[in-house]
PDB file of C-alpha atoms in Angstrom:
ATOM      1  CA  MET A   1       0.000   0.000   0.000  1.00 72.00           C
ATOM      2  CA  CYS A   2       0.977   3.651   0.088  1.00 88.00           C
ATOM      3  CA  GLY A   3      -0.065   5.744   3.071  1.00 93.00           C
ATOM      4  CA  ARG A   4       2.358   8.663   2.986  1.00 97.00           C
ATOM      5  CA  PHE A   5       4.677  10.203   0.404  1.00 98.00           C
ATOM      6  CA  ALA A   6       6.881  13.179  -0.433  1.00 98.00           C
ATOM      7  CA  VAL A   7       6.849  15.581  -3.362  1.00 98.00           C
ATOM      8  CA  THR A   8       9.674  18.071  -3.816  1.00 97.00           C
ATOM      9  CA  LEU A   9       9.581  19.017  -7.496  1.00 97.00           C
ATOM     10  CA  PRO A  10       8.511  22.652  -8.114  1.00 97.00           C
ATOM     11  CA  ASN A  11       5.073  23.079  -9.647  1.00 97.00           C
ATOM     12  CA  ASP A  12       6.393  24.552 -12.889  1.00 97.00           C
ATOM     13  CA  ALA A  13       8.879  21.690 -13.236  1.00 97.00           C
ATOM     14  CA  MET A  14       6.058  19.171 -12.753  1.00 98.00           C
ATOM     15  CA  ALA A  15       3.998  20.876 -15.430  1.00 98.00           C
ATOM     16  CA  GLN A  16       6.949  20.788 -17.820  1.00 98.00           C
ATOM     17  CA  LEU A  17       7.823  17.151 -17.058  1.00 98.00           C
ATOM     18  CA  PHE A  18       4.283  15.945 -17.763  1.00 98.00           C
ATOM     19  CA  ALA A  19       3.582  18.454 -20.571  1.00 98.00           C
ATOM     20  CA  ALA A  20       0.554  19.642 -18.600  1.00 98.00           C
ATOM     21  CA  ARG A  21      -1.128  22.985 -17.999  1.00 98.00           C
ATOM     22  CA  PRO A  22      -0.891  23.806 -14.268  1.00 97.00           C
ATOM     23  CA  ALA A  23      -3.995  24.753 -12.286  1.00 97.00           C
ATOM     24  CA  ASN A  24      -3.930  27.886 -10.148  1.00 95.00           C
ATOM     25  CA  ASP A  25      -4.577  26.103  -6.833  1.00 93.00           C
ATOM     26  CA  LEU A  26      -1.766  23.546  -6.715  1.00 97.00           C
ATOM     27  CA  PRO A  27      -0.491  22.436  -3.290  1.00 97.00           C
ATOM     28  CA  ALA A  28       2.613  24.104  -1.889  1.00 96.00           C
ATOM     29  CA  VAL A  29       5.907  22.288  -2.443  1.00 98.00           C
ATOM     30  CA  PRO A  30       8.143  20.884  -1.180  1.00 98.00           C
ATOM     31  CA  ASN A  31       6.072  18.655   1.086  1.00 98.00           C
ATOM     32  CA  TYR A  32       7.985  15.828   2.737  1.00 98.00           C
ATOM     33  CA  ASN A  33       4.936  14.360   4.472  1.00 98.00           C
ATOM     34  CA  VAL A  34       1.907  14.174   2.183  1.00 98.00           C
ATOM     35  CA  CYS A  35      -0.908  12.530   4.141  1.00 98.00           C
ATOM     36  CA  PRO A  36      -4.339  11.097   3.302  1.00 98.00           C
ATOM     37  CA  THR A  37      -7.017  13.783   2.702  1.00 97.00           C
ATOM     38  CA  ASN A  38      -4.296  16.297   1.674  1.00 98.00           C
ATOM     39  CA  GLN A  39      -4.495  17.911  -1.742  1.00 98.00           C
ATOM     40  CA  VAL A  40      -2.062  16.199  -4.112  1.00 98.00           C
ATOM     41  CA  HIS A  41      -0.645  16.870  -7.583  1.00 98.00           C
ATOM     42  CA  VAL A  42      -2.525  14.912 -10.257  1.00 98.00           C
ATOM     43  CA  VAL A  43      -2.084  14.789 -14.040  1.00 98.00           C
ATOM     44  CA  ARG A  44      -5.243  14.187 -16.063  1.00 98.00           C
ATOM     45  CA  ALA A  45      -5.860  14.053 -19.811  1.00 97.00           C
ATOM     46  CA  GLY A  46      -8.650  15.887 -21.603  1.00 90.00           C
ATOM     47  CA  ASP A  47      -9.745  17.353 -24.905  1.00 90.00           C
ATOM     48  CA  GLY A  48      -7.506  20.355 -24.331  1.00 92.00           C
ATOM     49  CA  GLY A  49      -4.473  18.252 -23.425  1.00 96.00           C
ATOM     50  CA  ARG A  50      -3.041  17.311 -20.061  1.00 98.00           C
ATOM     51  CA  LYS A  51      -3.676  19.350 -16.944  1.00 98.00           C
ATOM     52  CA  LEU A  52      -1.857  19.348 -13.610  1.00 98.00           C
ATOM     53  CA  ASP A  53      -4.559  19.595 -10.944  1.00 97.00           C
ATOM     54  CA  ALA A  54      -5.001  19.432  -7.177  1.00 98.00           C
ATOM     55  CA  LEU A  55      -7.237  16.608  -5.923  1.00 98.00           C
ATOM     56  CA  ARG A  56      -8.057  15.254  -2.475  1.00 98.00           C
ATOM     57  CA  TRP A  57      -6.125  12.072  -1.715  1.00 98.00           C
ATOM     58  CA  GLY A  58      -8.958   9.849  -0.581  1.00 98.00           C
ATOM     59  CA  PHE A  59     -11.372   8.606  -3.250  1.00 98.00           C
ATOM     60  CA  LEU A  60     -15.038   9.359  -2.512  1.00 97.00           C
ATOM     61  CA  PRO A  61     -17.553   7.153  -4.368  1.00 96.00           C
ATOM     62  CA  HIS A  62     -20.591   9.023  -5.637  1.00 93.00           C
ATOM     63  CA  TRP A  63     -22.895   7.288  -3.115  1.00 95.00           C
ATOM     64  CA  TYR A  64     -21.053   8.629  -0.050  1.00 96.00           C
ATOM     65  CA  LYS A  65     -23.334  11.131   1.676  1.00 93.00           C
ATOM     66  CA  SER A  66     -20.388  12.730   3.463  1.00 93.00           C
ATOM     67  CA  GLU A  67     -16.596  12.515   3.367  1.00 93.00           C
ATOM     68  CA  THR A  68     -16.707  10.164   6.344  1.00 94.00           C
ATOM     69  CA  ALA A  69     -19.643   8.011   5.217  1.00 95.00           C
ATOM     70  CA  GLY A  70     -17.397   5.024   4.508  1.00 96.00           C
ATOM     71  CA  PRO A  71     -13.801   3.793   4.555  1.00 96.00           C
ATOM     72  CA  LEU A  72     -11.039   6.208   3.561  1.00 96.00           C
ATOM     73  CA  LEU A  73     -10.078   4.913   0.107  1.00 98.00           C
ATOM     74  CA  ILE A  74      -6.509   6.087  -0.431  1.00 98.00           C
ATOM     75  CA  ASN A  75      -5.430   2.932  -2.305  1.00 98.00           C
ATOM     76  CA  ALA A  76      -7.107   0.778  -4.952  1.00 98.00           C
ATOM     77  CA  ARG A  77      -5.890  -2.778  -5.564  1.00 97.00           C
ATOM     78  CA  ALA A  78      -4.929  -3.389  -9.198  1.00 97.00           C
ATOM     79  CA  GLU A  79      -6.189  -6.974  -9.011  1.00 96.00           C
ATOM     80  CA  THR A  80      -9.788  -5.899  -8.301  1.00 96.00           C
ATOM     81  CA  LEU A  81      -9.814  -2.383  -9.750  1.00 96.00           C
ATOM     82  CA  ALA A  82     -12.138  -3.246 -12.635  1.00 95.00           C
ATOM     83  CA  GLU A  83     -14.567  -5.142 -10.362  1.00 96.00           C
ATOM     84  CA  LYS A  84     -15.008  -3.083  -7.189  1.00 96.00           C
ATOM     85  CA  PRO A  85     -18.123  -0.869  -7.379  1.00 97.00           C
ATOM     86  CA  ALA A  86     -16.187   2.097  -5.994  1.00 97.00           C
ATOM     87  CA  PHE A  87     -13.517   1.997  -8.718  1.00 98.00           C
ATOM     88  CA  ARG A  88     -14.759   0.126 -11.783  1.00 96.00           C
ATOM     89  CA  ALA A  89     -16.092   3.160 -13.670  1.00 97.00           C
ATOM     90  CA  ALA A  90     -13.004   5.212 -12.802  1.00 97.00           C
ATOM     91  CA  CYS A  91     -10.797   2.344 -13.959  1.00 97.00           C
ATOM     92  CA  ARG A  92     -12.346   2.611 -17.432  1.00 95.00           C
ATOM     93  CA  GLU A  93     -12.850   6.354 -17.723  1.00 95.00           C
ATOM     94  CA  ARG A  94     -10.959   8.337 -15.082  1.00 97.00           C
ATOM     95  CA  ARG A  95      -7.336   7.319 -14.761  1.00 98.00           C
ATOM     96  CA  CYS A  96      -4.644   9.760 -13.685  1.00 98.00           C
ATOM     97  CA  LEU A  97      -1.022  10.119 -12.601  1.00 98.00           C
ATOM     98  CA  ILE A  98      -0.240  11.148  -9.024  1.00 98.00           C
ATOM     99  CA  VAL A  99       3.130  12.874  -8.715  1.00 98.00           C
ATOM    100  CA  ALA A 100       5.661  12.070  -5.989  1.00 98.00           C
ATOM    101  CA  THR A 101       9.379  12.115  -5.288  1.00 98.00           C
ATOM    102  CA  GLY A 102       9.334   9.131  -2.940  1.00 98.00           C
ATOM    103  CA  PHE A 103       7.081   7.339  -0.485  1.00 98.00           C
ATOM    104  CA  TYR A 104       7.194   5.818   2.979  1.00 98.00           C
ATOM    105  CA  GLU A 105       6.538   2.337   4.259  1.00 97.00           C
ATOM    106  CA  TRP A 106       6.816   0.824   7.719  1.00 96.00           C
ATOM    107  CA  THR A 107       8.083  -2.378   9.246  1.00 95.00           C
ATOM    108  CA  LYS A 108       7.441  -3.473  12.826  1.00 89.00           C
ATOM    109  CA  THR A 109       9.770  -4.721  15.511  1.00 85.00           C
ATOM    110  CA  GLU A 110       8.837  -7.706  17.674  1.00 84.00           C
ATOM    111  CA  ASP A 111       7.449  -5.333  20.306  1.00 87.00           C
ATOM    112  CA  GLY A 112       5.268  -3.545  17.747  1.00 82.00           C
ATOM    113  CA  GLU A 113       7.376  -0.427  17.190  1.00 88.00           C
ATOM    114  CA  ARG A 114       6.854   1.069  13.726  1.00 91.00           C
ATOM    115  CA  LEU A 115      10.088   1.699  11.797  1.00 95.00           C
ATOM    116  CA  PRO A 116       9.781   4.008   8.752  1.00 97.00           C
ATOM    117  CA  TRP A 117      11.566   3.570   5.410  1.00 97.00           C
ATOM    118  CA  TYR A 118      11.840   6.066   2.547  1.00 98.00           C
ATOM    119  CA  ILE A 119      11.594   4.602  -0.952  1.00 97.00           C
ATOM    120  CA  HIS A 120      12.566   6.470  -4.123  1.00 97.00           C
ATOM    121  CA  ARG A 121      13.788   5.929  -7.652  1.00 96.00           C
ATOM    122  CA  ARG A 122      17.406   4.877  -7.959  1.00 95.00           C
ATOM    123  CA  ASP A 123      17.965   7.490 -10.679  1.00 95.00           C
ATOM    124  CA  GLY A 124      16.443  10.286  -8.575  1.00 94.00           C
ATOM    125  CA  ALA A 125      13.666  10.958 -11.097  1.00 96.00           C
ATOM    126  CA  ALA A 126      10.132  11.928 -10.154  1.00 97.00           C
ATOM    127  CA  ILE A 127       7.624   9.144  -9.560  1.00 97.00           C
ATOM    128  CA  ALA A 128       4.276   8.847 -11.328  1.00 98.00           C
ATOM    129  CA  PHE A 129       1.855   6.679  -9.360  1.00 98.00           C
ATOM    130  CA  ALA A 130      -1.013   5.196 -11.339  1.00 98.00           C
ATOM    131  CA  GLY A 131      -4.231   6.626  -9.961  1.00 98.00           C
ATOM    132  CA  VAL A 132      -7.981   6.856 -10.445  1.00 98.00           C
ATOM    133  CA  TRP A 133     -10.151   9.870  -9.732  1.00 98.00           C
ATOM    134  CA  GLN A 134     -13.759  10.768  -8.989  1.00 97.00           C
ATOM    135  CA  ASP A 135     -15.619  14.069  -8.657  1.00 96.00           C
ATOM    136  CA  TRP A 136     -17.816  14.020  -5.563  1.00 96.00           C
ATOM    137  CA  GLY A 137     -20.476  16.239  -4.024  1.00 90.00           C
ATOM    138  CA  SER A 138     -23.061  18.690  -5.226  1.00 83.00           C
ATOM    139  CA  ASP A 139     -22.400  21.286  -7.913  1.00 77.00           C
ATOM    140  CA  ALA A 140     -21.894  24.004  -5.326  1.00 77.00           C
ATOM    141  CA  ALA A 141     -19.323  22.018  -3.347  1.00 82.00           C
ATOM    142  CA  ARG A 142     -17.998  19.529  -5.885  1.00 90.00           C
ATOM    143  CA  LYS A 143     -14.472  18.312  -5.263  1.00 94.00           C
ATOM    144  CA  GLY A 144     -12.054  16.051  -7.098  1.00 97.00           C
ATOM    145  CA  THR A 145     -10.762  12.994  -5.250  1.00 98.00           C
ATOM    146  CA  CYS A 146      -8.276  10.253  -6.093  1.00 98.00           C
ATOM    147  CA  ALA A 147      -6.678   6.987  -4.999  1.00 98.00           C
ATOM    148  CA  ILE A 148      -3.314   5.370  -5.737  1.00 98.00           C
ATOM    149  CA  VAL A 149      -3.400   2.013  -7.516  1.00 98.00           C
ATOM    150  CA  THR A 150      -1.324  -0.687  -5.783  1.00 97.00           C
ATOM    151  CA  THR A 151       0.065  -4.086  -6.782  1.00 96.00           C
ATOM    152  CA  ALA A 152       1.784  -6.961  -5.021  1.00 95.00           C
ATOM    153  CA  ALA A 153       5.281  -5.859  -4.058  1.00 95.00           C
ATOM    154  CA  ASN A 154       8.209  -6.977  -6.174  1.00 93.00           C
ATOM    155  CA  LYS A 155      10.935  -9.050  -4.519  1.00 91.00           C
ATOM    156  CA  ASN A 156      13.016  -5.972  -3.718  1.00 92.00           C
ATOM    157  CA  LEU A 157      10.307  -4.162  -1.725  1.00 93.00           C
ATOM    158  CA  GLY A 158       8.728  -7.334  -0.400  1.00 92.00           C
ATOM    159  CA  SER A 159      11.168  -7.277   2.500  1.00 91.00           C
ATOM    160  CA  ILE A 160       9.372  -4.155   3.763  1.00 93.00           C
ATOM    161  CA  HIS A 161       5.742  -4.655   2.752  1.00 93.00           C
ATOM    162  CA  HIS A 162       3.666  -7.053   0.654  1.00 93.00           C
ATOM    163  CA  ARG A 163       2.088  -4.214  -1.393  1.00 95.00           C
ATOM    164  CA  MET A 164       3.516  -1.298  -3.367  1.00 96.00           C
ATOM    165  CA  PRO A 165       2.181   1.569  -5.492  1.00 97.00           C
ATOM    166  CA  LEU A 166       1.902   0.978  -9.226  1.00 97.00           C
ATOM    167  CA  ILE A 167       4.674   3.181 -10.639  1.00 97.00           C
ATOM    168  CA  LEU A 168       4.569   4.057 -14.331  1.00 97.00           C
ATOM    169  CA  ASP A 169       7.537   4.841 -16.567  1.00 95.00           C
ATOM    170  CA  PRO A 170       7.254   7.883 -18.879  1.00 97.00           C
ATOM    171  CA  GLY A 171       6.685   5.659 -21.895  1.00 96.00           C
ATOM    172  CA  ASP A 172       3.537   4.302 -20.253  1.00 97.00           C
ATOM    173  CA  TRP A 173       1.949   7.572 -19.150  1.00 98.00           C
ATOM    174  CA  ALA A 174      -0.053   8.079 -22.343  1.00 98.00           C
ATOM    175  CA  LEU A 175      -1.471   4.559 -22.230  1.00 98.00           C
ATOM    176  CA  TRP A 176      -2.553   4.893 -18.597  1.00 98.00           C
ATOM    177  CA  LEU A 177      -4.146   8.282 -19.256  1.00 98.00           C
ATOM    178  CA  GLY A 178      -6.072   6.893 -22.219  1.00 96.00           C
ATOM    179  CA  GLU A 179      -4.254   9.019 -24.778  1.00 96.00           C
ATOM    180  CA  ALA A 180      -2.729   5.987 -26.521  1.00 93.00           C
ATOM    181  CA  GLY A 181      -5.863   3.871 -26.824  1.00 90.00           C
ATOM    182  CA  ARG A 182      -6.750   0.766 -24.860  1.00 91.00           C
ATOM    183  CA  GLY A 183      -4.493  -1.603 -22.978  1.00 93.00           C
ATOM    184  CA  ALA A 184      -3.929   0.095 -19.609  1.00 95.00           C
ATOM    185  CA  ALA A 185      -4.609  -3.220 -17.850  1.00 94.00           C
ATOM    186  CA  THR A 186      -1.294  -4.538 -19.176  1.00 95.00           C
ATOM    187  CA  LEU A 187       0.514  -1.972 -17.003  1.00 96.00           C
ATOM    188  CA  MET A 188      -0.901  -3.232 -13.702  1.00 94.00           C
ATOM    189  CA  GLN A 189       2.045  -5.259 -12.463  1.00 89.00           C
ATOM    190  CA  PRO A 190       5.032  -4.632 -10.167  1.00 87.00           C
ATOM    191  CA  GLY A 191       7.859  -2.579 -11.614  1.00 82.00           C
ATOM    192  CA  PRO A 192      11.447  -3.703 -12.287  1.00 82.00           C
ATOM    193  CA  GLU A 193      13.356  -4.993  -9.272  1.00 84.00           C
ATOM    194  CA  ASP A 194      16.190  -2.469  -9.547  1.00 89.00           C
ATOM    195  CA  ALA A 195      14.190   0.723 -10.190  1.00 92.00           C
ATOM    196  CA  LEU A 196      13.662   1.637  -6.519  1.00 95.00           C
ATOM    197  CA  VAL A 197      15.979   1.901  -3.523  1.00 96.00           C
ATOM    198  CA  PHE A 198      15.155   2.511   0.133  1.00 97.00           C
ATOM    199  CA  HIS A 199      16.687   3.463   3.477  1.00 97.00           C
ATOM    200  CA  ARG A 200      15.569   3.755   7.073  1.00 97.00           C
ATOM    201  CA  VAL A 201      14.569   7.235   8.208  1.00 97.00           C
ATOM    202  CA  GLY A 202      13.888   8.732  11.606  1.00 96.00           C
ATOM    203  CA  ARG A 203      10.719   8.045  13.566  1.00 95.00           C
ATOM    204  CA  ALA A 204       9.631  11.685  13.300  1.00 96.00           C
ATOM    205  CA  VAL A 205       7.677  10.859  10.145  1.00 96.00           C
ATOM    206  CA  ASN A 206       5.448   8.561  12.205  1.00 94.00           C
ATOM    207  CA  SER A 207       3.571  11.764  13.031  1.00 95.00           C
ATOM    208  CA  ASN A 208       1.370  13.172  10.281  1.00 94.00           C
ATOM    209  CA  ARG A 209       2.263  16.658  11.581  1.00 95.00           C
ATOM    210  CA  ALA A 210       6.005  16.295  10.945  1.00 97.00           C
ATOM    211  CA  LYS A 211       7.559  18.546   8.315  1.00 97.00           C
ATOM    212  CA  GLY A 212      10.904  19.265   6.695  1.00 97.00           C
ATOM    213  CA  PRO A 213      13.607  17.690   4.515  1.00 98.00           C
ATOM    214  CA  GLN A 214      15.119  15.824   7.460  1.00 97.00           C
ATOM    215  CA  LEU A 215      12.212  13.360   7.195  1.00 98.00           C
ATOM    216  CA  ILE A 216      13.773  11.679   4.156  1.00 98.00           C
ATOM    217  CA  GLU A 217      17.360  11.680   5.427  1.00 97.00           C
ATOM    218  CA  PRO A 218      18.895   8.322   6.441  1.00 96.00           C
ATOM    219  CA  ASP A 219      18.609   7.521  10.137  1.00 90.00           C
ATOM    220  CA  ILE A 220      22.256   7.512  11.262  1.00 78.00           C
ATOM    221  CA  SER A 221      21.343   5.701  14.487  1.00 75.00           C
ATOM    222  CA  VAL A 222      20.496   2.503  12.576  1.00 67.00           C
TER     223      VAL A 222
END
């Protein structure tokens, strides 16, 4: 799964990287501790080309009467994406890219202590998570929401967690966004073993209120 991530790329650099028009209300960057229900950077395709938007991380199905009417859907399993009532329409019609620099995962000690790890691309490039989105609410208060698609972890990350976000290479962005026709289902599998690296970080990130670049620095006490 993916429950927290970091994004450090400037907004104009994100827009250039994804060849997308930036919205005026994009979240502030850098943010080393992006949490569920935060606004996140999302690339969507449309008739006028790609747009870089801000959406709520936490997918809200259309039948939710309030934002807390059901489970907080921050992740969507690739294996059941096309079948689950909450996601099946979005899987066909509303796919997106969610921009990150890296993400966090946790392991547990024998006494239950949570130990955080920071995971990022070996080459230092930005990460594009596969995502799905849904507009929710009445016309007067309509908001865009999204979830990150996850797969079984590859062997490399399996030592930390059994799930991982679906990460798309640049050559696959157009297919996931629907710009290159059908076939997005072929992308829903773990990425190459050597694409990501990880290191232990300090426990400060266990708090969703923690901020600052020190959150992604290696924990020298390990």
